[in-house]
Coordinates of C-alpha atoms in Angstrom, one line a residue:
M1493 CA 43.4 -27.7 -41.8
T1494 CA 44.3 -26.1 -38.4
H1495 CA 44.8 -22.7 -40.2
R1496 CA 41.5 -23.1 -42.0
F1497 CA 39.8 -23.6 -38.6
A1498 CA 41.5 -20.8 -37.2
R1499 CA 40.3 -18.4 -40.1
T1500 CA 36.7 -19.9 -39.7
A1501 CA 36.5 -19.3 -36.0
G1502 CA 38.0 -15.8 -36.4
W1503 CA 35.2 -14.9 -39.0
L1504 CA 32.6 -16.2 -36.4
A1505 CA 34.3 -14.4 -33.4
L1506 CA 34.0 -11.1 -35.3
P1507 CA 30.3 -10.7 -35.5
C1508 CA 29.9 -12.3 -31.9
L1509 CA 32.1 -9.4 -30.7
V1510 CA 30.3 -6.9 -32.5
A1511 CA 26.9 -8.1 -31.2
A1512 CA 28.4 -8.2 -27.6
G1513 CA 29.7 -4.7 -28.0
L1514 CA 26.2 -3.6 -29.2
L1515 CA 24.4 -5.4 -26.4
A1516 CA 26.7 -3.8 -23.9
W1517 CA 26.2 -0.3 -25.3
Y1518 CA 22.4 -0.7 -25.4
V1519 CA 22.1 -2.0 -21.8
T1520 CA 24.5 0.8 -20.3
R1521 CA 23.5 3.8 -22.5
E1522 CA 21.7 7.0 -21.2
P1523 CA 18.6 7.3 -23.4
A1524 CA 18.2 10.8 -25.1
S1525 CA 16.1 13.2 -23.3
P1526 CA 14.6 16.5 -24.9
F1527 CA 16.2 18.5 -21.8
A1528 CA 19.8 17.4 -22.6
D1529 CA 20.6 21.1 -23.4
A1530 CA 18.3 22.7 -20.6
Q1531 CA 19.8 25.3 -18.4
A1532 CA 19.1 25.6 -14.7
T1533 CA 16.4 28.1 -14.0
A1534 CA 15.3 30.1 -11.1
A1535 CA 12.3 29.0 -9.0
D1536 CA 8.9 29.8 -10.7
P1537 CA 6.0 29.8 -8.2
A1538 CA 3.6 29.0 -10.9
L1539 CA 5.6 26.1 -12.3
I1540 CA 6.3 24.7 -8.8
S1541 CA 2.6 24.9 -8.0
R1542 CA 1.8 22.9 -11.3
G1543 CA 4.5 20.4 -10.1
E1544 CA 2.9 19.9 -6.8
Y1545 CA -0.3 19.0 -8.6
V1546 CA 1.5 16.5 -11.0
A1547 CA 3.1 14.9 -8.0
R1548 CA -0.5 14.6 -6.4
L1549 CA -1.6 13.0 -9.7
S1550 CA 1.3 10.7 -9.7
D1551 CA 0.9 9.7 -6.0
C1552 CA 4.8 9.8 -5.6
V1553 CA 4.5 10.0 -1.9
A1554 CA 2.7 6.4 -1.4
C1555 CA 5.9 4.7 -2.3
H1556 CA 8.6 7.2 -1.4
S1557 CA 7.6 7.9 2.3
L1558 CA 7.1 6.0 5.5
P1559 CA 4.4 6.9 8.0
D1560 CA 6.8 8.4 10.4
G1561 CA 9.6 9.5 8.0
K1562 CA 10.3 12.6 6.1
P1563 CA 8.3 13.1 2.9
F1564 CA 9.8 11.5 -0.1
A1565 CA 12.7 10.3 1.8
G1566 CA 12.2 6.6 0.9
G1567 CA 12.7 3.4 2.5
L1568 CA 9.4 1.8 1.9
E1569 CA 9.9 -1.9 1.5
M1570 CA 8.2 -3.4 -1.5
A1571 CA 7.8 -7.0 -2.2
T1572 CA 8.4 -8.3 -5.7
P1573 CA 8.5 -12.1 -7.1
L1574 CA 12.5 -12.0 -7.0
G1575 CA 12.9 -10.4 -3.6
A1576 CA 12.2 -7.1 -1.6
I1577 CA 13.2 -3.9 -2.8
H1578 CA 13.2 -0.5 -1.1
A1579 CA 11.9 2.9 -2.5
T1580 CA 14.7 5.5 -2.9
N1581 CA 15.1 9.1 -1.4
I1582 CA 13.8 11.5 -4.0
T1583 CA 14.4 14.6 -1.9
P1584 CA 16.8 17.2 -3.3
D1585 CA 19.7 16.1 -0.9
R1586 CA 22.7 16.2 -3.0
D1587 CA 24.3 13.2 -1.1
S1588 CA 21.5 10.5 -1.0
G1589 CA 18.7 12.0 -3.0
I1590 CA 18.3 13.8 -6.3
G1591 CA 19.7 17.1 -5.5
S1592 CA 22.4 16.6 -8.2
Y1593 CA 20.2 15.6 -10.9
S1594 CA 19.9 17.8 -13.9
L1595 CA 16.4 18.1 -15.5
A1596 CA 17.5 15.7 -18.2
D1597 CA 18.7 13.1 -15.6
F1598 CA 15.3 13.6 -13.7
D1599 CA 13.5 13.2 -17.1
R1600 CA 15.4 9.9 -17.9
A1601 CA 14.7 8.5 -14.4
V1602 CA 11.0 9.3 -14.4
R1603 CA 10.0 8.5 -17.9
Q1604 CA 12.5 6.0 -18.9
G1605 CA 13.6 4.2 -15.7
V1606 CA 17.3 5.1 -16.1
A1607 CA 19.3 6.8 -13.2
P1608 CA 22.6 8.9 -13.9
G1609 CA 25.5 6.6 -15.1
G1610 CA 23.0 4.5 -17.1
R1611 CA 21.8 2.4 -14.2
R1612 CA 18.2 0.8 -14.7
L1613 CA 15.6 1.3 -12.1
Y1614 CA 13.3 -1.8 -11.2
P1615 CA 9.9 -1.3 -13.0
A1616 CA 8.3 -1.1 -9.5
M1617 CA 8.8 2.4 -10.3
P1618 CA 6.0 3.0 -12.8
Y1619 CA 8.1 4.4 -15.4
P1620 CA 6.4 2.4 -18.3
S1621 CA 3.2 4.6 -17.3
Y1622 CA 5.1 7.7 -16.5
A1623 CA 6.6 7.6 -19.9
K1624 CA 3.3 9.2 -21.2
L1625 CA 4.0 12.3 -18.9
S1626 CA 4.2 15.5 -21.2
D1627 CA 7.3 17.5 -21.3
D1628 CA 5.7 20.4 -19.5
D1629 CA 4.5 18.1 -16.7
V1630 CA 8.0 16.8 -16.2
R1631 CA 9.6 20.1 -16.1
A1632 CA 7.1 21.2 -13.5
L1633 CA 7.7 18.0 -11.5
Y1634 CA 11.4 18.9 -11.5
A1635 CA 10.8 22.4 -10.2
F1636 CA 8.6 21.0 -7.5
F1637 CA 11.1 18.5 -6.1
M1638 CA 14.0 20.8 -6.5
H1639 CA 12.5 23.9 -5.1
N1640 CA 9.6 22.9 -2.5
V1641 CA 10.6 19.5 -1.1
Q1642 CA 12.8 19.6 2.1
P1643 CA 16.2 18.0 1.5
A1644 CA 16.6 14.7 3.7
R1645 CA 19.8 12.8 4.2
Q1646 CA 18.7 9.2 4.4
A1647 CA 20.9 6.8 2.9
N1648 CA 18.9 4.5 0.5
L1649 CA 18.7 0.8 1.3
P1650 CA 19.9 -2.1 -0.8
S1651 CA 17.6 -4.5 -2.4
D1652 CA 17.1 -8.2 -1.0
I1653 CA 17.1 -9.7 -4.6
P1654 CA 20.0 -12.2 -4.8
W1655 CA 22.5 -12.5 -7.3
P1656 CA 22.5 -12.8 -10.2
L1657 CA 18.8 -11.6 -10.4
N1658 CA 19.8 -8.3 -9.0
L1659 CA 21.7 -7.5 -12.2
R1660 CA 20.2 -4.5 -13.7
W1661 CA 21.4 -4.7 -17.3
P1662 CA 18.6 -7.1 -18.4
I1663 CA 16.0 -4.5 -17.5
A1664 CA 17.1 -2.6 -20.4
L1665 CA 15.9 -5.4 -22.6
W1666 CA 12.8 -5.5 -20.7
N1667 CA 12.2 -1.9 -21.2
G1668 CA 12.6 -2.3 -25.0
L1669 CA 10.0 -4.9 -25.1
F1670 CA 7.3 -3.8 -22.6
A1671 CA 7.8 -0.1 -21.7
A1672 CA 6.1 2.9 -23.4
T1673 CA 8.6 5.1 -25.3
S1674 CA 6.9 8.5 -26.0
P1675 CA 4.5 10.8 -24.2
Y1676 CA 0.8 10.3 -24.6
A1677 CA -0.6 11.9 -27.7
D1678 CA -4.3 12.9 -28.1
K1679 CA -6.3 10.3 -29.7
P1680 CA -8.0 11.6 -33.2
G1681 CA -11.7 11.3 -32.9
Q1682 CA -12.0 11.8 -29.1
D1683 CA -12.9 14.9 -27.3
A1684 CA -10.6 16.9 -25.1
Q1685 CA -12.4 15.5 -21.9
W1686 CA -11.6 11.8 -23.1
N1687 CA -8.0 12.5 -23.9
R1688 CA -7.4 14.4 -20.7
G1689 CA -8.8 11.3 -18.7
A1690 CA -6.8 8.9 -20.8
Y1691 CA -3.8 11.0 -20.1
I1692 CA -4.1 10.9 -16.4
V1693 CA -5.3 7.3 -16.1
Q1694 CA -2.5 5.9 -18.7
G1695 CA 0.4 8.3 -17.4
P1696 CA 0.6 10.2 -13.9
G1697 CA -2.3 8.0 -12.5
H1698 CA -0.6 4.6 -13.6
C1699 CA -3.8 3.0 -12.9
G1700 CA -2.7 0.1 -14.9
S1701 CA 0.2 -0.6 -12.4
C1702 CA -2.5 -2.2 -10.2
H1703 CA -5.6 -2.9 -12.2
T1704 CA -3.9 -4.5 -15.5
P1705 CA -2.9 -8.1 -15.2
R1706 CA 0.7 -9.2 -15.7
G1707 CA 2.5 -11.3 -18.3
L1708 CA 5.2 -14.0 -17.5
A1709 CA 7.7 -11.2 -17.5
F1710 CA 5.8 -9.5 -14.9
N1711 CA 4.9 -6.7 -17.6
E1712 CA 1.4 -5.1 -17.7
K1713 CA -0.2 -7.0 -20.8
A1714 CA -1.5 -3.8 -22.1
L1715 CA -0.7 0.0 -21.6
D1716 CA -4.0 1.4 -23.1
E1717 CA -7.2 0.9 -24.3
G1718 CA -6.1 -0.6 -27.4
G1719 CA -5.5 -4.1 -25.5
K1720 CA -8.4 -6.0 -23.9
P1721 CA -6.5 -6.6 -20.5
F1722 CA -5.9 -3.0 -20.1
L1723 CA -7.4 -2.5 -16.4
A1724 CA -9.4 -5.6 -16.7
G1725 CA -8.5 -6.5 -13.0
A1726 CA -5.4 -8.1 -11.3
L1727 CA -4.0 -9.6 -8.2
L1728 CA -1.4 -7.5 -6.3
D1729 CA 0.1 -8.0 -2.8
G1730 CA -2.5 -9.9 -1.6
W1731 CA -5.5 -7.8 -2.9
Y1732 CA -7.5 -8.1 -6.2
A1733 CA -7.4 -4.7 -7.9
P1734 CA -10.9 -5.0 -9.7
S1735 CA -11.5 -4.1 -13.3
L1736 CA -12.1 -0.5 -14.2
R1737 CA -13.7 -1.3 -17.3
A1738 CA -17.6 -1.6 -18.0
D1739 CA -17.9 -4.9 -16.3
P1740 CA -21.2 -5.0 -14.3
N1741 CA -19.9 -7.5 -11.7
T1742 CA -16.4 -7.1 -11.3
G1743 CA -15.9 -3.7 -12.7
L1744 CA -17.6 -0.2 -13.1
G1745 CA -20.4 -1.3 -15.4
R1746 CA -23.1 -0.2 -12.7
W1747 CA -21.3 2.9 -11.8
S1748 CA -22.4 6.4 -13.4
E1749 CA -19.7 8.8 -14.1
A1750 CA -20.8 11.1 -11.2
E1751 CA -20.4 8.1 -8.9
I1752 CA -17.0 7.3 -10.2
A1753 CA -15.9 10.9 -9.7
Q1754 CA -17.6 10.9 -6.1
F1755 CA -15.6 7.8 -5.1
L1756 CA -12.3 9.4 -6.2
K1757 CA -13.2 12.5 -4.4
T1758 CA -14.7 11.3 -1.1
G1759 CA -13.5 7.8 -0.8
R1760 CA -17.1 6.3 -0.9
N1761 CA -20.3 6.2 -2.9
R1762 CA -23.3 4.1 -2.6
H1763 CA -21.3 0.9 -4.1
A1764 CA -18.2 0.9 -2.2
V1765 CA -15.6 2.4 0.3
V1766 CA -12.1 2.6 -0.6
F1767 CA -10.0 -0.3 1.2
G1768 CA -6.7 -2.0 0.4
S1769 CA -3.8 -0.3 -1.6
M1770 CA -6.7 2.2 -3.1
T1771 CA -6.7 3.8 0.4
E1772 CA -3.1 5.0 -0.2
A1773 CA -4.0 6.3 -3.5
F1774 CA -7.2 8.0 -2.1
N1775 CA -5.4 9.6 1.0
N1776 CA -2.7 11.4 -1.0
S1777 CA -3.8 11.5 -4.5
T1778 CA -7.4 11.3 -5.9
Q1779 CA -9.2 13.4 -3.3
F1780 CA -6.9 16.3 -4.3
M1781 CA -7.6 16.2 -8.0
H1782 CA -9.4 19.0 -9.7
D1783 CA -13.1 18.3 -10.1
D1784 CA -12.8 18.5 -13.9
D1785 CA -10.0 16.0 -14.0
L1786 CA -11.9 13.6 -12.1
A1787 CA -14.9 14.1 -14.5
A1788 CA -12.4 13.3 -17.2
I1789 CA -11.1 10.2 -15.6
A1790 CA -14.8 8.9 -15.2
H1791 CA -15.6 9.9 -18.7
Y1792 CA -12.6 7.9 -20.2
L1793 CA -13.1 4.9 -17.8
K1794 CA -16.9 4.6 -18.8
S1795 CA -15.9 4.4 -22.4
L1796 CA -13.8 1.1 -21.9
P1797 CA -16.1 -2.0 -22.7
G1798 CA -16.5 -4.9 -20.4
D1799 CA -16.0 -8.4 -21.2
P1800 CA -19.1 -10.4 -20.8
Q1801 CA -17.3 -13.9 -21.2
R1802 CA -14.9 -12.9 -18.4
D1803 CA -17.4 -11.2 -16.3
G1804 CA -20.5 -13.6 -16.5
A1805 CA -24.2 -12.5 -16.3
P1806 CA -25.0 -9.2 -14.6
W1807 CA -25.5 -9.6 -10.9
Q1808 CA -29.4 -9.1 -9.8
Y1809 CA -30.1 -8.7 -6.1
R1810 CA -31.8 -11.4 -4.4
V1811 CA -34.1 -10.8 -1.5
E1812 CA -33.3 -12.6 1.5
S1813 CA -32.2 -12.1 5.0
A1814 CA -29.1 -13.8 6.7
A1815 CA -31.2 -14.6 9.9
A1816 CA -33.4 -16.7 7.8
R1817 CA -30.3 -19.0 6.7
L1818 CA -28.8 -19.8 10.2
D1819 CA -28.5 -23.3 9.1
S1820 CA -26.0 -22.3 6.7
P1821 CA -22.2 -22.5 7.5
G1822 CA -21.0 -18.9 8.2
A1823 CA -24.6 -17.4 8.4
H1824 CA -24.5 -17.5 12.3
T1825 CA -21.1 -15.6 12.1
Y1826 CA -22.4 -13.2 9.8
V1827 CA -25.5 -12.3 11.8
T1828 CA -23.1 -11.9 15.2
R1829 CA -20.2 -10.4 13.6
C1830 CA -21.2 -8.5 10.2
A1831 CA -24.8 -7.7 10.1
S1832 CA -24.8 -4.8 12.4
C1833 CA -22.7 -2.6 9.9
H1834 CA -23.6 -4.5 6.6
G1835 CA -27.1 -5.5 7.3
L1836 CA -29.1 -8.7 7.4
D1837 CA -30.1 -8.1 3.9
G1838 CA -26.4 -7.2 2.9
K1839 CA -27.3 -3.6 1.8
G1840 CA -25.1 -1.8 4.2
Q1841 CA -25.9 1.6 5.5
A1842 CA -26.1 4.5 3.0
E1843 CA -22.4 5.5 1.9
W1844 CA -20.8 4.7 5.3
M1845 CA -21.2 1.1 5.7
P1846 CA -20.6 -0.3 2.2
P1847 CA -23.1 -3.0 0.9
L1848 CA -21.8 -7.0 0.4
A1849 CA -24.9 -7.6 -1.8
G1850 CA -23.3 -7.0 -5.3
A1851 CA -19.9 -5.9 -3.8
T1852 CA -17.1 -6.6 -6.3
S1853 CA -15.1 -8.8 -3.7
A1854 CA -18.3 -10.9 -3.4
L1855 CA -18.8 -11.2 -7.3
A1856 CA -15.2 -11.7 -8.4
R1857 CA -13.9 -15.2 -8.7
E1858 CA -10.7 -13.9 -7.2
N1859 CA -11.3 -14.0 -3.3
A1860 CA -8.0 -12.3 -2.1
S1861 CA -9.6 -8.9 -1.3
A1862 CA -12.4 -10.6 0.6
I1863 CA -10.1 -12.6 2.7
N1864 CA -7.4 -10.0 3.3
I1865 CA -9.7 -7.3 4.6
T1866 CA -11.5 -9.8 6.8
L1867 CA -8.3 -11.0 8.3
N1868 CA -6.7 -7.7 8.5
G1869 CA -9.3 -4.9 8.3
S1870 CA -9.1 -1.7 6.5
Q1871 CA -6.5 1.2 6.7
R1872 CA -7.8 4.5 8.0
V1873 CA -9.2 6.6 5.4
V1874 CA -8.6 10.4 5.7
A1875 CA -10.9 12.6 3.7
A1876 CA -10.5 16.3 3.6
G1877 CA -8.4 16.1 6.8
V1878 CA -10.7 14.2 8.8
P1879 CA -10.3 10.4 9.6
D1880 CA -13.0 8.1 9.0
A1881 CA -15.4 7.4 11.9
Y1882 CA -15.8 3.7 10.7
R1883 CA -13.3 1.2 9.8
M1884 CA -13.6 -2.4 9.1
P1885 CA -12.0 -4.3 12.1
A1886 CA -9.4 -7.1 11.8
F1887 CA -10.8 -10.7 12.6
R1888 CA -7.4 -12.5 12.5
Q1889 CA -7.6 -12.8 16.3
Q1890 CA -11.2 -13.5 16.7
L1891 CA -12.0 -16.0 13.9
S1892 CA -10.2 -19.0 12.6
D1893 CA -9.4 -19.9 9.0
Q1894 CA -12.3 -22.3 8.9
E1895 CA -14.7 -19.5 10.5
I1896 CA -13.5 -17.0 8.1
A1897 CA -14.0 -19.2 5.1
E1898 CA -17.4 -20.1 6.0
V1899 CA -18.4 -16.6 6.5
L1900 CA -16.9 -15.5 3.4
S1901 CA -18.5 -18.5 1.5
F1902 CA -21.9 -17.4 2.8
V1903 CA -21.4 -13.6 1.8
R1904 CA -20.2 -14.7 -1.7
T1905 CA -23.2 -16.9 -2.4
A1906 CA -25.8 -14.7 -0.7
W1907 CA -28.3 -12.1 -2.1
G1908 CA -27.5 -13.1 -5.7
N1909 CA -23.6 -13.0 -5.2
Q1910 CA -21.8 -15.2 -7.4
G1911 CA -18.2 -15.1 -6.2
G1912 CA -18.1 -18.9 -5.0
A1913 CA -17.0 -20.5 -1.8
V1914 CA -13.6 -19.7 -0.1
D1915 CA -11.6 -22.5 1.5
A1916 CA -9.7 -22.4 4.7
Q1917 CA -6.3 -23.2 3.2
A1918 CA -6.7 -20.0 1.0
V1919 CA -7.3 -18.0 4.3
G1920 CA -4.4 -19.7 5.9
K1921 CA -2.0 -18.7 3.1
L1922 CA -3.0 -15.1 3.3
R1923 CA -2.7 -15.0 7.2
G1924 CA 0.6 -16.0 6.9
H1925 CA 1.7 -13.4 4.3
T1926 CA -0.2 -10.4 5.2
D1927 CA -0.3 -7.9 8.3
P1928 CA -3.0 -6.1 10.1
A1929 CA -3.9 -2.9 8.4
S1930 CA -2.1 0.1 9.9
S1931 CA -4.0 2.9 11.9
S1932 CA -1.2 5.3 10.8
P1933 CA -1.5 6.2 7.3
I1934 CA 0.8 8.2 5.3
I1935 CA -0.7 11.8 4.9
L1936 CA 1.4 14.3 3.1
H1937 CA 0.6 17.9 3.8
M1938 CA 2.2 19.6 0.9
R1939 CA 0.9 23.2 1.9

């Protein structure tokens, strides 16, 4: 009996050992790269210039730089549901940066989230999107970082994620389930402009990292237009990144292609001004994009249908003056604190003071952006090298949670807005987890 049990246990142990071995191999392996046999080449000015542009498209500086630090030297703290992590040094310093990376090493890190030696990167690095970068763009990006970025010796900071949640090997399984696995391929039946826009939005632009809702495993619920959640709006870091689909209330349904391109190029249009996390993307990325690329992005985004069930009935302006509603809670605060910029009629002033009538933050059910910008103000927008003359001030010192809740409830129900009321508890929660907007933005001067 004992002999039979031992033999049975042995037969059971064998497949378990094989499975464990395969798992260990899978989670520690270095994925294949098309550049495995690539040889080091001399600096090519044209390739470096292209790589600089790809770095702009990809907005690498937003995460890998600090306002008072050296470009791409890392150190930025990023909150995650598991704990804080810090962006790494991606300058060509051989000791603390990526100076020892081969082109294949660089490719695996950027497109597959795997550092040399098989160490998995946290998906705060948007490699699920960068996986769609073309081979030519990866080669150019590598040339830019290796030949045009100044090395900076700055040690990388450890994460604050506690053990065992900080173990990296499960990320390999996450990648297998949720990350893209191949570069973008043109979609048959679509024109060149649409495909170029799709490539930028899905790949280097990594728009879905902010604008696509996440699942239980913190994965983007869709990586392209084939999934309805793609770019449908999401909560992130105390902001609501709105829908980039043709939703008339919470998305781009009321924007023309020209207005989308204008917003990305100048930071403003008749509908809105950049604020929140989008400010960093504008300051160092979208305003530097070529006009034909901006047009391609706009063309692609306008092809994404909205969802009437999620978005509700299209907003229509309701004529009324805030001064006529002084008996409403929040109306007096609006008249004394807000109307000088945004108008008693909520229509703002041209393209400099954005309208609150019909604003996404006043129509979306999610109220995080409305609360956050009222508490903390807006970051400085720098367009074509010129800092903005008008910024939303922070009211966290001037107004209580209740007063902010009341004025936002007024704004989100006036002029036909349908976002709904805001309660003081929601304001207090964000007050405790956010900070006033910085007046010292990261501005990268590449040339």
